[in-house]
mmCIF file of C-alpha atoms and ligand atoms in Angstrom:
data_model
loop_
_atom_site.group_PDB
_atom_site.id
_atom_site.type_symbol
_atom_site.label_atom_id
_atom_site.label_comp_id
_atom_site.label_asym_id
_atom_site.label_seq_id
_atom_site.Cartn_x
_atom_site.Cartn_y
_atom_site.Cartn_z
ATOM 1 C CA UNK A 12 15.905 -0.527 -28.789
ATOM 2 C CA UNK A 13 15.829 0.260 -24.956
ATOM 3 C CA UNK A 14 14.604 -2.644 -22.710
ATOM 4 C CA UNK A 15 11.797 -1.912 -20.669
ATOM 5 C CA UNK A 16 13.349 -1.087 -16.885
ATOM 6 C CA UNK A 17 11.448 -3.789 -15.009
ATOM 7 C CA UNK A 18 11.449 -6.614 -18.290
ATOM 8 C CA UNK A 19 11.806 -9.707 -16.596
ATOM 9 C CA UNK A 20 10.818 -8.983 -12.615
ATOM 10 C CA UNK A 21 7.718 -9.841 -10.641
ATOM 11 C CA UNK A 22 6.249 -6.984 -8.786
ATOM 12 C CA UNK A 23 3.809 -7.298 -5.990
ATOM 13 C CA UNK A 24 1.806 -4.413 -4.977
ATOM 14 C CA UNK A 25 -1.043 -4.175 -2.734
ATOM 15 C CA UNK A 26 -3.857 -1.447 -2.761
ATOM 16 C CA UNK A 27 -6.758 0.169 -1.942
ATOM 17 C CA UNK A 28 -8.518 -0.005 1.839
ATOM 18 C CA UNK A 29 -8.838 -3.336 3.720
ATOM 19 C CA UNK A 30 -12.298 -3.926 5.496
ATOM 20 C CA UNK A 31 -12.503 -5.199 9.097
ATOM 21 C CA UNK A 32 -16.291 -6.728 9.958
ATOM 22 C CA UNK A 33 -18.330 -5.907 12.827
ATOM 23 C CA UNK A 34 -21.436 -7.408 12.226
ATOM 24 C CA UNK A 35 -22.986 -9.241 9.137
ATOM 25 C CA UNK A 36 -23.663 -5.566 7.896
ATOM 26 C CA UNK A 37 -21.088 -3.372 9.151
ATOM 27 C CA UNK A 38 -17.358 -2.647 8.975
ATOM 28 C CA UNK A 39 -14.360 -0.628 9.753
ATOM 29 C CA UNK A 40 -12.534 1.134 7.313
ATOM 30 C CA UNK A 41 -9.775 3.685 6.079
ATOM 31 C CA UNK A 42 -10.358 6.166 3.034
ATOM 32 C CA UNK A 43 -8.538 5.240 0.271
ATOM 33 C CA UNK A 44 -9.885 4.546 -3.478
ATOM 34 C CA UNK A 45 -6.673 2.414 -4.476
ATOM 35 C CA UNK A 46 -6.246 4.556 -7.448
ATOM 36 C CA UNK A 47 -2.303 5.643 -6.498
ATOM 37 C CA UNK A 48 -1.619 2.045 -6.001
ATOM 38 C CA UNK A 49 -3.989 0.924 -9.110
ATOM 39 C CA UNK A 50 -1.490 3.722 -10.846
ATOM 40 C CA UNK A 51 1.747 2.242 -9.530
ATOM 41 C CA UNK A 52 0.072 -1.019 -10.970
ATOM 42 C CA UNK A 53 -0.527 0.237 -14.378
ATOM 43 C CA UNK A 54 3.687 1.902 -14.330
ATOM 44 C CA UNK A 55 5.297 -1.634 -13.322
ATOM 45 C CA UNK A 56 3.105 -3.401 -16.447
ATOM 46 C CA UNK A 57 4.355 -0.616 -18.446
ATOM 47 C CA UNK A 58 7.530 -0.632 -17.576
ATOM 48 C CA UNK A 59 7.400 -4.607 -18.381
ATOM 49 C CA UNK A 60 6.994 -6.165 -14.971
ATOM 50 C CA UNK A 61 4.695 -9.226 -14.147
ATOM 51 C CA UNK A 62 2.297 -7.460 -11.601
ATOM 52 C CA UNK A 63 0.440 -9.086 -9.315
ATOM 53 C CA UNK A 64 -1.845 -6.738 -7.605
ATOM 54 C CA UNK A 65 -3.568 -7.458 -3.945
ATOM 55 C CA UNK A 66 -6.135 -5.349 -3.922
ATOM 56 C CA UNK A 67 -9.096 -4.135 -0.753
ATOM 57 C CA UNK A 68 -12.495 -3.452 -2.258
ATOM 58 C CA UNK A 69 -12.011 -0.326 -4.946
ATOM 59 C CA UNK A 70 -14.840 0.871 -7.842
ATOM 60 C CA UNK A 71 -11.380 0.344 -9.839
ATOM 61 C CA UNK A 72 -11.151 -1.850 -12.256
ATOM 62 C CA UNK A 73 -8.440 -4.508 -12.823
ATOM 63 C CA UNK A 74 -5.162 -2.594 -14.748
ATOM 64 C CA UNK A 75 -4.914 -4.249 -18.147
ATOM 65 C CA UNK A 76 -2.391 -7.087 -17.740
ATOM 66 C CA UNK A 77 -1.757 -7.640 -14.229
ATOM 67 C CA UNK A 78 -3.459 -10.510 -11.501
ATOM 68 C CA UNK A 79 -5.523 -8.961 -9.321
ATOM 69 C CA UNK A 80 -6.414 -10.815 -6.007
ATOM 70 C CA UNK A 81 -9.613 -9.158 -4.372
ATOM 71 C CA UNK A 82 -9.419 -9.571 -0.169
ATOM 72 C CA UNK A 83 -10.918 -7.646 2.334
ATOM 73 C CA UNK A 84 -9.356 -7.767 5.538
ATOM 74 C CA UNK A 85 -5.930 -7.074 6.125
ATOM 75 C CA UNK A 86 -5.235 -10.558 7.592
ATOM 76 C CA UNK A 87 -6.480 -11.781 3.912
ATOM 77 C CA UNK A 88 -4.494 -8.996 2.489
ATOM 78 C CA UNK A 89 -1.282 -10.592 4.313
ATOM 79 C CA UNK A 90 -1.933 -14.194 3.530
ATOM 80 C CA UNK A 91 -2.628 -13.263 -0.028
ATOM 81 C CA UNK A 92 0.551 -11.237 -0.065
ATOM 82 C CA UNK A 93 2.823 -13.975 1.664
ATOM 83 C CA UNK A 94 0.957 -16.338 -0.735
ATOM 84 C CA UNK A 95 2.734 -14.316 -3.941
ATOM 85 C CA UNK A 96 5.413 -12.930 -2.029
ATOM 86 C CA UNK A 97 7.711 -16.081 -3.054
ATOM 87 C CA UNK A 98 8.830 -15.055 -6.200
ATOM 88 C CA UNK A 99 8.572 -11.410 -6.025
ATOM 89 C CA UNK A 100 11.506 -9.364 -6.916
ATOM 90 C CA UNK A 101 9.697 -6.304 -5.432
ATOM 91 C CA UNK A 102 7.061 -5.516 -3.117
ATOM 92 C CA UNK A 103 5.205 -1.857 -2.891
ATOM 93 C CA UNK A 104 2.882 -1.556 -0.113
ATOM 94 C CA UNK A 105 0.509 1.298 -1.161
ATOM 95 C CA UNK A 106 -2.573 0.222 0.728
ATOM 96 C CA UNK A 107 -4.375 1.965 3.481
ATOM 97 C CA UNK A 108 -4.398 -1.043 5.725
ATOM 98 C CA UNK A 109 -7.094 -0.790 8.798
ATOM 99 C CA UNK A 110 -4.446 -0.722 11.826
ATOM 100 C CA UNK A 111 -7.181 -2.682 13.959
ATOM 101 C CA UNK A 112 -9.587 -5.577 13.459
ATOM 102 C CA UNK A 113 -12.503 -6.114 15.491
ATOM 103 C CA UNK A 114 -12.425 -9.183 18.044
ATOM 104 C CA UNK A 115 -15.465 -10.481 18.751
ATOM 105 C CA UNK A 116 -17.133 -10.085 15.248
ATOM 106 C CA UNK A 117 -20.515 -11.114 14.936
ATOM 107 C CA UNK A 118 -21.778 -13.224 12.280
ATOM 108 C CA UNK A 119 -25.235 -12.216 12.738
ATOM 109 C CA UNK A 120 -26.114 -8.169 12.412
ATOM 110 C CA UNK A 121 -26.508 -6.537 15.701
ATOM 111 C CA UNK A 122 -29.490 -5.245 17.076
ATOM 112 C CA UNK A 123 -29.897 -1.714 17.573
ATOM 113 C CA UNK A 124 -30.664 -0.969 21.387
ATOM 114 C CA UNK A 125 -30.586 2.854 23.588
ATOM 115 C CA UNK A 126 -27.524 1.466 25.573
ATOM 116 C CA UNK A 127 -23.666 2.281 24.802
ATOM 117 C CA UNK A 128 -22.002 -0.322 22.981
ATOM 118 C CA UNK A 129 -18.396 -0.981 22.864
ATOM 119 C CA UNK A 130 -16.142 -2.968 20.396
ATOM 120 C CA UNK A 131 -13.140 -4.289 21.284
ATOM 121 C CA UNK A 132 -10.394 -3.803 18.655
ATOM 122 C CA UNK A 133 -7.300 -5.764 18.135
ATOM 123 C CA UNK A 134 -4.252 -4.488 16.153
ATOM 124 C CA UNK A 135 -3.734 -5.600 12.704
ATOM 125 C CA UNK A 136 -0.458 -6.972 11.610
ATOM 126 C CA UNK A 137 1.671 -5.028 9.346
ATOM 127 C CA UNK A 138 2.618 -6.362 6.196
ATOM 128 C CA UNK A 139 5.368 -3.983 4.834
ATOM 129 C CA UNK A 140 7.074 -5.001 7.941
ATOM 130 C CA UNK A 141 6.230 -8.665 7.876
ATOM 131 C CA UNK A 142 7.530 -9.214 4.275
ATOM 132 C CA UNK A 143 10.916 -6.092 5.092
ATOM 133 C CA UNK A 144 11.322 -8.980 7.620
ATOM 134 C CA UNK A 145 11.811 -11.980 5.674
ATOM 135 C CA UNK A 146 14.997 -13.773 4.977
ATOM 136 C CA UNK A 147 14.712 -13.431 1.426
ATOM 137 C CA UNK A 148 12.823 -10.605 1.721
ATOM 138 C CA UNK A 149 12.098 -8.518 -2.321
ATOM 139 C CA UNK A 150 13.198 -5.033 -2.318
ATOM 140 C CA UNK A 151 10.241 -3.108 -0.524
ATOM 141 C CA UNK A 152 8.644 0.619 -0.450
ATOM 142 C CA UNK A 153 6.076 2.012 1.840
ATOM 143 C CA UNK A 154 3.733 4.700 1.901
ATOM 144 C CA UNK A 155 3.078 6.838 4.514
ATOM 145 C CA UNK A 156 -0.012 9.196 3.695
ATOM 146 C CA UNK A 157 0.515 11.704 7.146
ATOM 147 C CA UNK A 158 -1.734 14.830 7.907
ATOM 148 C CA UNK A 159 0.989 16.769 9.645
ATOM 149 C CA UNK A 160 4.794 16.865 9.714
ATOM 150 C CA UNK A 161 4.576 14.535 6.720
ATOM 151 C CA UNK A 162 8.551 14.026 6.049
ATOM 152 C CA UNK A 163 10.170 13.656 9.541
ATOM 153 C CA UNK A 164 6.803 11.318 10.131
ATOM 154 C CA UNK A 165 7.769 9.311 6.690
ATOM 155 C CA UNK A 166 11.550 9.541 7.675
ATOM 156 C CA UNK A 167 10.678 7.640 11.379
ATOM 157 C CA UNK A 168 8.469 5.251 9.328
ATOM 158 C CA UNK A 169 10.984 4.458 6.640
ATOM 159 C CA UNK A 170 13.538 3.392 9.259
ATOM 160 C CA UNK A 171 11.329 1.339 11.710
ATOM 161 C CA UNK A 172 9.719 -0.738 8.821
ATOM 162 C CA UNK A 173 13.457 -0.990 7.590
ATOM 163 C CA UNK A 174 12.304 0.079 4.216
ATOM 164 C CA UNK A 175 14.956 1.232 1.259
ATOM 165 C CA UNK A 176 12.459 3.464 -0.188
ATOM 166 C CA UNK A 177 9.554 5.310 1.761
ATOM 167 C CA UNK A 178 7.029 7.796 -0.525
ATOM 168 C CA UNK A 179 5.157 10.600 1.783
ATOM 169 C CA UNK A 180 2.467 12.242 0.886
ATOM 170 C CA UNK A 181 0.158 14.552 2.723
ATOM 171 C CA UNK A 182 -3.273 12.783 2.975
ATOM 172 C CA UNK A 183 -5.318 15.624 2.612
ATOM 173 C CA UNK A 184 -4.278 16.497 -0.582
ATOM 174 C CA UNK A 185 -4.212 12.768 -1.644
ATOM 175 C CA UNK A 186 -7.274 10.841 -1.014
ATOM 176 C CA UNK A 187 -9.525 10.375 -4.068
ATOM 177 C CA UNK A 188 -8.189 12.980 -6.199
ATOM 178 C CA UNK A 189 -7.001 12.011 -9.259
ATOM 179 C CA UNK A 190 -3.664 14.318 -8.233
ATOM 180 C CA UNK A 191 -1.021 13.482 -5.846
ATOM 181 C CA UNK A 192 2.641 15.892 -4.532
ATOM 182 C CA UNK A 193 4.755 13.433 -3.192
ATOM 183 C CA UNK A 194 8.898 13.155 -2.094
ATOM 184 C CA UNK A 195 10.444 9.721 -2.364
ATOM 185 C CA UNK A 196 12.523 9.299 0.695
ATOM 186 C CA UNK A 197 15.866 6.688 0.246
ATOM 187 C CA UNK A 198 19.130 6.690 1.923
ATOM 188 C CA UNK A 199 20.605 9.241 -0.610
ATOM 189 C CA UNK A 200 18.138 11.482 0.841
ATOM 190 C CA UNK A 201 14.714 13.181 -0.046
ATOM 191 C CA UNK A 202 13.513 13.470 -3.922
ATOM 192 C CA UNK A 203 10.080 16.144 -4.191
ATOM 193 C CA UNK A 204 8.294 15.258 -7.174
ATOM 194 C CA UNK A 205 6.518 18.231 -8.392
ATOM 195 C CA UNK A 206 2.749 17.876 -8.369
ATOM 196 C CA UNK A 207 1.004 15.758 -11.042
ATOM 197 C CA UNK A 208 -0.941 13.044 -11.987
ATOM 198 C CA UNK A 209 -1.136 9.767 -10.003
ATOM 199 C CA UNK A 210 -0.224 7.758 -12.894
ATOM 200 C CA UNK A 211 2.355 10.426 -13.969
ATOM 201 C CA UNK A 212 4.186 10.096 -10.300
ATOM 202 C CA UNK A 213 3.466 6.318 -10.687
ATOM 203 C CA UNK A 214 6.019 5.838 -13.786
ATOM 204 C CA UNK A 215 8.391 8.545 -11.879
ATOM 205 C CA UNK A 216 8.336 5.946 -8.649
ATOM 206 C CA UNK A 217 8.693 2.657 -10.928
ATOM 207 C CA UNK A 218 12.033 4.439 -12.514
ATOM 208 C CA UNK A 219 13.055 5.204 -9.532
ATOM 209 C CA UNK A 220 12.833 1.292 -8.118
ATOM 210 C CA UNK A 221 14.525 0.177 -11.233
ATOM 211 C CA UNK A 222 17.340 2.837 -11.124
ATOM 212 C CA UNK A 223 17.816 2.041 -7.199
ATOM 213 C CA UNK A 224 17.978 -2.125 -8.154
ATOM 214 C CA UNK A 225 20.230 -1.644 -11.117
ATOM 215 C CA UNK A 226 22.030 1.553 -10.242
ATOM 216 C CA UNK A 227 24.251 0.999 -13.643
ATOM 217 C CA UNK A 228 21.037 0.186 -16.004
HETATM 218 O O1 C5P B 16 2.153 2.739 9.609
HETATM 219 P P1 C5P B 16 1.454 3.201 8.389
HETATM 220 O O2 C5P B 16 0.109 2.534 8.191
HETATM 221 O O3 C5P B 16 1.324 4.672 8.206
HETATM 222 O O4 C5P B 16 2.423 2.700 7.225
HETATM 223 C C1 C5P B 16 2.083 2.848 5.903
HETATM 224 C C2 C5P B 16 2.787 1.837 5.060
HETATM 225 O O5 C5P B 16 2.769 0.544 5.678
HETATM 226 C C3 C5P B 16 2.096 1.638 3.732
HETATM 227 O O6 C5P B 16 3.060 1.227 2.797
HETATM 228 C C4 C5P B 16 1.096 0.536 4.062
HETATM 229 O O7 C5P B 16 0.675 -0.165 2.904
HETATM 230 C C5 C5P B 16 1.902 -0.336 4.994
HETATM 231 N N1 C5P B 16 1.099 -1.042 6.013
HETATM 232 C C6 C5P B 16 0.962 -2.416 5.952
HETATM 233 N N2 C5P B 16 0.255 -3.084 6.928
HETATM 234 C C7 C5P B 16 -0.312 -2.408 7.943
HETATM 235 C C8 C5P B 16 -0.178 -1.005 8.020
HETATM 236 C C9 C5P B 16 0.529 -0.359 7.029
HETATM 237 O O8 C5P B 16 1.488 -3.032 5.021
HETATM 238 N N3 C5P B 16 -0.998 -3.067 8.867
#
């Protein structure tokens, strides 16, 4: 009998875009379908985690097993998170968080005129940070999806969100395709995973967590 790696720890993930309003009918957003961090969902449930999964809007549905909590801005998306974050063991930021929210949102849609219009934006916070930050702070991992220079990128990101484990991938290659290439960055160094599946590299990243958490397990 060989106990499930993550049997008896709480994982919190969040996934998928976040949505910043403009206007009753309008919105900012990043590209992501939330299916690498829908697959990193599905890995911790099978490798016997309770999951709780944060999740921007996605077509995805909810991985068999876990709590999904559906937000849409990445202020909800960090109250949600600090909401759960409690009695997580682990935290694995995967989503594409908007890095700015609007200011002066509107409540009612704006009308369309022939003059310029301008929107004011206002940074987002960051919540890998926020929760790497806390006192009792779970054992987090980032994401850093980069179009150029991916690894020394990942490698600067890794050490100012004071992350133990950082996974790079090269956007292009990543967003909506069912396929991902991605190197796991730690400080033993960096681990290339050859190309596969998301949910493939998913289970590959969960055993990694657990054998970085219980080196002797
Ligand atoms: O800085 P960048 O957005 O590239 O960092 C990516 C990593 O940080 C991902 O793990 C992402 O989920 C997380 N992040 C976050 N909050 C933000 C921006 C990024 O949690 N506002």
């Amino acid at each position: 009998f060989q106990p499930k790696s993550l049997a008896g720890k709480q994982v919190l993930i969040t996934a998928g875009p976040t949505f910043e309003p403009i206007d009753a009918v309008r919105g900012i957003t990043n590209i992501s379908s939330g299916k690498m961090g829908y697959a990193v969902a599905r890995a911790a449930v099978e490798a016997g985690a309770r999951v709780t999964l944060i999740s921007g809007p996605t077509a995805l549905a909810a991985p068999l097993g876990c709590l999904r909590v559906d937000v849409n801005t990445a202020q909800q998306m960090l109250d949600a998170v600090l909401a759960h974050v409690g009695k997580a063991d682990i935290f694995i930021g995967v989503a594409a968080v908007a890095d700015y929210a609007v200011k002066n949102r509107s409540e009612h849609k704006i009308k369309k005129s022939d003059a310029n219009l301008s929107i004011e934006l206002t940074p987002n916070p960051d919540i890998l940070a926020t929760v790497a930050s806390l006192p009792a702070a779970p054992f987090c991992v980032g994401f850093a999806a980069e179009s150029q220079h991916v690894l020394q990128y990942a490698d600067e990101k890794r050490r100012r969100k004071k992350v133990p484990l950082l996974v790079a991938n090269l956007a292009q290659a990543a967003f909506g395709a069912d396929d991902n290439e991605i190197t796991l960055l730690d400080d033993a160094g960096h681990h290339p995973l050859p190309k596969a599946s998301k949910q493939v590299l998913a289970r590959e990243l969960i055993q990694h967590i657990a054998r970085m958490i219980t080196p002797h397990a």
